[in-house]
Short mmCIF file of C-alpha atoms and ligand atoms in Angstrom, two decimals:
data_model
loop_
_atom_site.label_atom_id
_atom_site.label_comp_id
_atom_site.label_asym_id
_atom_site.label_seq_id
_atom_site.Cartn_x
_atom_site.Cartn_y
_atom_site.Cartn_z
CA UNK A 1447 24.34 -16.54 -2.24
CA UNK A 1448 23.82 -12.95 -2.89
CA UNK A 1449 20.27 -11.84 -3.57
CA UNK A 1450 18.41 -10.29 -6.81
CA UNK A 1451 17.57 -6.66 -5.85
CA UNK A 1452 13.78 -5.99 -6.55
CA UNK A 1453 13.82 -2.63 -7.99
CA UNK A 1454 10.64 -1.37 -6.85
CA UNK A 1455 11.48 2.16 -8.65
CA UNK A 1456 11.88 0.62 -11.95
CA UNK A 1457 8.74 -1.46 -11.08
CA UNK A 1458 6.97 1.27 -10.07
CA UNK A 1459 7.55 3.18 -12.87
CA UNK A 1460 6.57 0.63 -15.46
CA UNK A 1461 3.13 0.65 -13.52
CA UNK A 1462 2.38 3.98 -13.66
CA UNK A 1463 3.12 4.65 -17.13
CA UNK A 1464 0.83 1.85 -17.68
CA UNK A 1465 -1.51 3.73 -15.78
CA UNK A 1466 -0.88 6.64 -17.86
CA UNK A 1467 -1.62 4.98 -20.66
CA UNK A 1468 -4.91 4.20 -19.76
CA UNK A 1469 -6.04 7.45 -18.60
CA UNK A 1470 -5.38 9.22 -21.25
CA UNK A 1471 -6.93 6.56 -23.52
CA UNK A 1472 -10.20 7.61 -20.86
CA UNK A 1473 -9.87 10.89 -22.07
CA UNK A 1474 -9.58 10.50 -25.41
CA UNK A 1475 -12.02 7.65 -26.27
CA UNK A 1476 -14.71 8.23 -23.31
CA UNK A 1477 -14.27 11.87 -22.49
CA UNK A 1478 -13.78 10.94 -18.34
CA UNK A 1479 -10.94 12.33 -16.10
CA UNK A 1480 -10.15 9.80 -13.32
CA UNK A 1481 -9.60 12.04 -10.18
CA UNK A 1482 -8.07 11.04 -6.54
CA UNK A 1483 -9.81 13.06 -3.34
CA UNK A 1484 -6.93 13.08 -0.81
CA UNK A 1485 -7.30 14.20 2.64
CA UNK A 1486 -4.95 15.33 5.47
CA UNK A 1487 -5.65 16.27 8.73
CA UNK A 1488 -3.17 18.07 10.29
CA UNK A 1489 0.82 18.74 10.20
CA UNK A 1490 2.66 15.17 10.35
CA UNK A 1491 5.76 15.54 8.45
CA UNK A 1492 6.06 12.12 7.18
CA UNK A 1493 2.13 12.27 6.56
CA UNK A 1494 2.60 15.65 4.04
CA UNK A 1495 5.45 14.39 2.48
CA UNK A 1496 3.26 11.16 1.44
CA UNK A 1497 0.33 13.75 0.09
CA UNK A 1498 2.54 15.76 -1.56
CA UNK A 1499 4.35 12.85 -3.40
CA UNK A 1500 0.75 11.06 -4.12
CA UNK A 1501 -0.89 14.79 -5.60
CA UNK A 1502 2.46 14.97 -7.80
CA UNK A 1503 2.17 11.19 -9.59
CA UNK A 1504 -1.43 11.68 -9.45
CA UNK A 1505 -1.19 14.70 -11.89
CA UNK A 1506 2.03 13.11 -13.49
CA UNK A 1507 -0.43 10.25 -14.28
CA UNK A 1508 -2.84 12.44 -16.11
CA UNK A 1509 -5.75 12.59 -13.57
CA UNK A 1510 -7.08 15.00 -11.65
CA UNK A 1511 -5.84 15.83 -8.17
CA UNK A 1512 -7.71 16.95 -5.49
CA UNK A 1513 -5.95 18.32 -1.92
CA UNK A 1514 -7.99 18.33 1.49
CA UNK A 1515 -5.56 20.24 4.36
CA UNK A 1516 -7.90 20.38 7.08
CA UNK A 1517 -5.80 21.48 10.69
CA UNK A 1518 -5.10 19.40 13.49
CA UNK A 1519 -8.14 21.09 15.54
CA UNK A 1520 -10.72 19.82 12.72
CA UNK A 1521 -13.66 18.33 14.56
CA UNK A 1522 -14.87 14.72 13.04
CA UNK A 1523 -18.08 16.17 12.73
CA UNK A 1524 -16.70 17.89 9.81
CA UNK A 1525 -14.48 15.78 8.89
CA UNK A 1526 -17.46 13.53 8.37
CA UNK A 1527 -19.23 16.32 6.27
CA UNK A 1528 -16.18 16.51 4.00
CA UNK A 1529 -16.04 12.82 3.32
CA UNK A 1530 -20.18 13.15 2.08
CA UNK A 1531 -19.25 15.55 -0.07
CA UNK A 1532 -16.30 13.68 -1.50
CA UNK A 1533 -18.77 10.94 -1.98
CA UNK A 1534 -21.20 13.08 -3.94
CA UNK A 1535 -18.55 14.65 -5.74
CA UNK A 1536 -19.19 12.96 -9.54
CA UNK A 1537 -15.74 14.08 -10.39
CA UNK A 1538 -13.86 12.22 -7.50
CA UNK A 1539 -13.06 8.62 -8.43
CA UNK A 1540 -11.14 8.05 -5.15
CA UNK A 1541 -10.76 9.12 -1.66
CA UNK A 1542 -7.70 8.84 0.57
CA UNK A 1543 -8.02 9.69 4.41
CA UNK A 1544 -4.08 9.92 5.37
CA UNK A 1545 -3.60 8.04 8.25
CA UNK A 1546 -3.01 8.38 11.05
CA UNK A 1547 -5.86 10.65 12.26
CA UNK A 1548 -5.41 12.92 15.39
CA UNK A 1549 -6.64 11.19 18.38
CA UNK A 1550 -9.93 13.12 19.16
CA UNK A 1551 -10.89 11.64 15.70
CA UNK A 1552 -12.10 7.93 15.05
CA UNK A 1553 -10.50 6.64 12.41
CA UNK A 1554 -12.94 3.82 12.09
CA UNK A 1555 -15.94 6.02 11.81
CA UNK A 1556 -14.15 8.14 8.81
CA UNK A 1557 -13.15 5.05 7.31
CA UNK A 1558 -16.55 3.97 7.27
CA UNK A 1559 -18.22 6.99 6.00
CA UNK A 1560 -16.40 7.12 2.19
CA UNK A 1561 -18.47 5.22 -0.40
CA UNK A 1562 -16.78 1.79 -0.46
CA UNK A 1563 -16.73 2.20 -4.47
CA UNK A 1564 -14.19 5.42 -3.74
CA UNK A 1565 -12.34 3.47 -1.06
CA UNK A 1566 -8.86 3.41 -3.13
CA UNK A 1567 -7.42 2.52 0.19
CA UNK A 1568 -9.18 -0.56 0.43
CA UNK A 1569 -9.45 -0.21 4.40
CA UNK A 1570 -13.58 0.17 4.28
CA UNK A 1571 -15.01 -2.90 6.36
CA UNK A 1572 -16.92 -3.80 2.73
CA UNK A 1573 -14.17 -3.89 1.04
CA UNK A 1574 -12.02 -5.69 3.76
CA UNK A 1575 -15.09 -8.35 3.74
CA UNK A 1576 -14.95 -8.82 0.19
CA UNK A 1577 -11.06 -9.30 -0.11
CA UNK A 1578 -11.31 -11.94 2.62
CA UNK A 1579 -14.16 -13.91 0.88
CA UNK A 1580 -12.30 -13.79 -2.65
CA UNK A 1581 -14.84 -11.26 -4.09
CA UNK A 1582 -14.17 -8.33 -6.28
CA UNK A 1583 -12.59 -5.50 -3.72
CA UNK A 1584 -10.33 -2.62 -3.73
CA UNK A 1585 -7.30 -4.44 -2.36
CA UNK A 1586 -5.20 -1.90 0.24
CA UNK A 1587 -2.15 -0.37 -1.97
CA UNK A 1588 1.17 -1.40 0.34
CA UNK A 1589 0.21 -5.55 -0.01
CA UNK A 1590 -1.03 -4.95 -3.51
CA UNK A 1591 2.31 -3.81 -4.79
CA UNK A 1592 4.24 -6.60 -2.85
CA UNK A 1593 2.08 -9.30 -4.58
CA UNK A 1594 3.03 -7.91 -7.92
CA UNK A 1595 6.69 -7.46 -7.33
CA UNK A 1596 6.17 -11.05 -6.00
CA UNK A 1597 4.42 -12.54 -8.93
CA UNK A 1598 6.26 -10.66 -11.26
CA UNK A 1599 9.29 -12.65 -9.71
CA UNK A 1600 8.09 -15.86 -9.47
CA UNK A 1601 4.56 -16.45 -11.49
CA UNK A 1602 2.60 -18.73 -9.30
CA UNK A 1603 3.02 -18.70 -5.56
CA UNK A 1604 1.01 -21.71 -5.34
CA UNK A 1605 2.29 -24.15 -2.43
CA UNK A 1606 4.63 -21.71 -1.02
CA UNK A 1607 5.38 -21.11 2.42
CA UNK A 1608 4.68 -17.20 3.81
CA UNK A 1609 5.63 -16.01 6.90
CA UNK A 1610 4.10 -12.56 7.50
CA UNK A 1611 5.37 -10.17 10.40
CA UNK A 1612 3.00 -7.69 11.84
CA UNK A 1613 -0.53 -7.87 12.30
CA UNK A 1614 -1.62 -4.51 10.82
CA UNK A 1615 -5.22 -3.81 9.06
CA UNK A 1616 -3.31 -2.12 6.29
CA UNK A 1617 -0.07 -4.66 5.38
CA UNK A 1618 -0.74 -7.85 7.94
CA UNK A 1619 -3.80 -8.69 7.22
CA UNK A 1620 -4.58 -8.15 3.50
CA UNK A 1621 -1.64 -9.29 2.65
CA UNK A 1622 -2.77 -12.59 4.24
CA UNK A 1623 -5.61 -12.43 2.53
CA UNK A 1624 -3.65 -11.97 -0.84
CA UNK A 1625 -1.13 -14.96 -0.28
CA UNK A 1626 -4.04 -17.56 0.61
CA UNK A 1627 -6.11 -16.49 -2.48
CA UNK A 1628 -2.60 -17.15 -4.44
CA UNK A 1629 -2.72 -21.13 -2.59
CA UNK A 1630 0.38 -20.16 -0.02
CA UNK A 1631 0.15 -21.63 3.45
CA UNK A 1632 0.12 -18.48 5.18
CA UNK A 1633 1.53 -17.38 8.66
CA UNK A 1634 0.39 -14.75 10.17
CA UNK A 1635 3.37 -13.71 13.39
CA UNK A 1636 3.56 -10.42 15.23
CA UNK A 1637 5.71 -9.36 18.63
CA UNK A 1638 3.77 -11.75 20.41
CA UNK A 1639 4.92 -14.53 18.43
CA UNK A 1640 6.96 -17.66 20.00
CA UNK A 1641 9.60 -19.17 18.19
CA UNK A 1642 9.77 -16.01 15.61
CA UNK A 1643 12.96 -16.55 14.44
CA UNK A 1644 12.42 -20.74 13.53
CA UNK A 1645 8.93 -19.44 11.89
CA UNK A 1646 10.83 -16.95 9.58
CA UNK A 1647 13.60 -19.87 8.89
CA UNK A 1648 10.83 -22.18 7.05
CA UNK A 1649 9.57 -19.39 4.92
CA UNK A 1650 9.73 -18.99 0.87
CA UNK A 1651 8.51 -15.80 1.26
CA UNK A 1652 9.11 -13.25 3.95
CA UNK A 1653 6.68 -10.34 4.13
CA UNK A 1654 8.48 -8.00 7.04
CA UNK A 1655 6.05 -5.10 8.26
CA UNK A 1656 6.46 -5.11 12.13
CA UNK A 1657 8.03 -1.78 12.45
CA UNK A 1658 11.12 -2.35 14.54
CA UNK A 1659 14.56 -0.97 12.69
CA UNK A 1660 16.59 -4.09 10.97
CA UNK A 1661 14.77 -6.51 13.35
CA UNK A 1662 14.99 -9.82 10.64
CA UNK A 1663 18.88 -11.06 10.48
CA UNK A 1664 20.18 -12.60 7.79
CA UNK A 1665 20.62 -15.76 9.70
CA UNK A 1666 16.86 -16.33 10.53
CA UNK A 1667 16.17 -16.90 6.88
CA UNK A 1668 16.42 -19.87 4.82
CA UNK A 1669 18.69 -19.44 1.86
CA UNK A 1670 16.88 -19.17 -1.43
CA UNK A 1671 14.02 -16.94 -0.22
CA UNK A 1672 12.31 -13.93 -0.93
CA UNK A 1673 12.24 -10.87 1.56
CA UNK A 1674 9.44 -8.08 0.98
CA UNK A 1675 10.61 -5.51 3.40
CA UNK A 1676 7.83 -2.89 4.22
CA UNK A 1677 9.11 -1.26 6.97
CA UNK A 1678 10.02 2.26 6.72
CA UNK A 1679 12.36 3.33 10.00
CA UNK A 1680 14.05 6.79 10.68
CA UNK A 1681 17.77 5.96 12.57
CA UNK A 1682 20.70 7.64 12.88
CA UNK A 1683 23.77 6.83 11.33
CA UNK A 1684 27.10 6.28 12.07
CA UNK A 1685 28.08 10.25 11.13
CA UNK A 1686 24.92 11.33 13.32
CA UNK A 1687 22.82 12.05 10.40
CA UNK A 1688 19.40 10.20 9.33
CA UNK A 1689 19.20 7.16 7.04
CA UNK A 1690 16.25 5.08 6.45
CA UNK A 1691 16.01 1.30 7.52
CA UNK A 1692 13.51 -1.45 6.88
CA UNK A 1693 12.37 -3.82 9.25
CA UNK A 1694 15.28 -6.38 7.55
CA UNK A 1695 19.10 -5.73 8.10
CA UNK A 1696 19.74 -5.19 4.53
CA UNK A 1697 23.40 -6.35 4.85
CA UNK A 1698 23.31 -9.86 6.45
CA UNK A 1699 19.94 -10.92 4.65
CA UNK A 1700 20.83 -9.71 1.22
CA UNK A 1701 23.60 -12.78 1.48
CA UNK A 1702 21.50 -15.75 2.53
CA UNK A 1703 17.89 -14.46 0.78
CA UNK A 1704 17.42 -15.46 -3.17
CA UNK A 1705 15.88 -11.98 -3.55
CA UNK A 1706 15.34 -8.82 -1.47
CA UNK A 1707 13.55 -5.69 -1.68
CA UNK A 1708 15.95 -2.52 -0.74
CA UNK A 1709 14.66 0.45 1.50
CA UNK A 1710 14.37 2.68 0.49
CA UNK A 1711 13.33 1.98 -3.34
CA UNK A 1712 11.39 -1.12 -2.78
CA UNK A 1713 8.04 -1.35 -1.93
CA UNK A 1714 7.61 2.36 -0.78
CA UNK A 1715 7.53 3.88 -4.21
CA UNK A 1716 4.66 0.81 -5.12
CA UNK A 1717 2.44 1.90 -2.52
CA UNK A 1718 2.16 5.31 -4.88
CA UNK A 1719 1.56 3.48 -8.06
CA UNK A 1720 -0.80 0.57 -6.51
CA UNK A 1721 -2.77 3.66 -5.43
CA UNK A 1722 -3.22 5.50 -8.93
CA UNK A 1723 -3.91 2.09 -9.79
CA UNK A 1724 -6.79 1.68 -7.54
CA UNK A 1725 -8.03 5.19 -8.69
CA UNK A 1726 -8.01 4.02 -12.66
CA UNK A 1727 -10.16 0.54 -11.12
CA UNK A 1728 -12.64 3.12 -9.35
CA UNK A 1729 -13.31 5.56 -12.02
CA UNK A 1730 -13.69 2.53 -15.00
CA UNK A 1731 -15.98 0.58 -12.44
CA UNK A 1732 -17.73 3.73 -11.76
CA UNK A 1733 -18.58 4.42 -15.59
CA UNK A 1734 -19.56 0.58 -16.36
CA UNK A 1735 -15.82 0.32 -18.51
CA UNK A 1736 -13.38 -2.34 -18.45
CA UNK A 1737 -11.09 -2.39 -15.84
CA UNK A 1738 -7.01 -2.32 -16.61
CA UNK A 1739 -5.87 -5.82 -16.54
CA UNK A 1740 -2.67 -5.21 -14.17
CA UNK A 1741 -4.96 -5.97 -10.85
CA UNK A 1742 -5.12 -9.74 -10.15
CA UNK A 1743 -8.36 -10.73 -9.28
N1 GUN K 1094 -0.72 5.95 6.45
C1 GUN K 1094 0.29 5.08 6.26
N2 GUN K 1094 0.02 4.25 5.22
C2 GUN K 1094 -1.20 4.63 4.75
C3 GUN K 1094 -2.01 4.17 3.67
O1 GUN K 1094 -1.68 3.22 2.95
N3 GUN K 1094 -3.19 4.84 3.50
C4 GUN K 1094 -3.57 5.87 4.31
N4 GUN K 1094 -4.76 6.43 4.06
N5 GUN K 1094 -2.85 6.32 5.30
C5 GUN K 1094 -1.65 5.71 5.52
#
């Protein structure tokens, strides 16, 4: 079997003119200008290339854009006084910490302090408590755009077997959350994990987001299923030089898996869109309007 290629760009693209669409019918019919607060702290390359792509489709999107560079040295005293203000601010919809934080900082405390109604992340502990009891939330952006891609392949998940790998607060475990609210049976495996590779081998659907380069072979996998590949990895190639990897080997799983999401140009450019998204669902909850009907509930 060879697999369907998800085309999370073409995906991705669809959703944000959607979101387009919406924003400027904001404008036009209720005179509001949905606008995303990011935040960096500090000089991580990967981290500014993610703000600088987010600020672009934010503005490409039609809503307002607002850029935080604060340097490394920033103490989380005022990190914390930023964050108030964002929270304050009645023209900020959304606010986006990028993570990770420099080490003097705690992340959990930041996380905390935005308004749980701005928290386009979806990481604030209110918002992780009301995703987990099946209430209205803001669902984190990464495991978001994999259940659409996934939905948008096969309608109901209902019954389905999902093997998740990684534990993290921002893919693992919403994602879990996301699968059992769509009726999967739900595995949750990380490094830990005994038997991995006979776990992986019952699944329908595959959710990789472990972090280890081309870790999932195409002869763990059962044939027919779908792989979500979230990990982004850094490796050099064969001519020295630097090509991206996901957490899948791309090569041997895209001929034993029914469909497959490539890296790059899978679930990374969803991320961006399940974001501006989440920023459209802030500022039409904020003004009492109804909310675009692309988030599942
Ligand atoms: N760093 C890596 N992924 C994310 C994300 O989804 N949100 C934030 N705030 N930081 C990140």
């Amino acid at each position: 079997m060879v697999a369907q290629i998800i085309d999370g760009k073409l995906f991705s693209r669809k959703l944000r003119d959607q979101v387009a669409e919406h924003v400027n019918a904001l404008k036009k019919e209720n005179n509001v200008t949905p606008g995303l607060a990011v935040v960096l702290v500090g000089e991580d390359p990967a981290s500014q290339v993610y703000v600088r792509s987010k600020g672009k489709q934010t503005i490409e999107a039609g809503m307002n854009s607002y850029e935080h560079r604060l340097s490394e040295n920033t103490s989380e005293e005022d990190l914390l006084e930023l964050v108030n203000r964002l929270n304050d601010d009645n023209e900020v919809h959304g606010i986006l910490v990028q993570l990770p934080l420099p080490e003097h900082i705690n992340e959990d405390a930041v996380i905390n302090a935005i308004d749980p109604v701005k928290d386009v992340d979806g990481f604030h502990i209110s918002n992780v408590g009301l995703l987990a009891t099946g209430q209205n939330s803001m669902v984190p952006c990464t495991p978001l755009g994999c259940l659409l891609m996934l939905k948008d392949l096969h309608g109901s998940l209902s019954g389905m077997d999902a093997v998740i790998i990684g534990r993290s607060n921002i893919v693992g475990k919403p994602m879990a959350q996301l699968l059992l609210s769509e009726s999967c049976t739900v595995t949750i495996t990380h490094s830990k994990t005994k038997n991995l590779e006979e776990m992986v081998g019952r699944a329908d659907i595959i959710i990789a987001a472990v972090g280890r380069p081309e870790m999932v072979k195409g002869d763990w996998i059962k044939p027919g299923a779908t792989l979500i590949d979230v990990g982004i990895n850094r490796v050099e190639g064969n001519d020295g030089g630097k090509r991206l990897v996901g957490d899948a080997e791309f090569s041997s799983c895209s001929e034993i898996a029914g469909a497959i999401t490539p890296v790059p140009g899978g679930v990374g450019p969803m991320t961006i869109a399940c974001l501006l998204v989440n920023t459209l669902v802030a500022c039409c909850r904020k003004h009492k309007l109804a909310e675009p009907y692309i988030i599942p509930n």
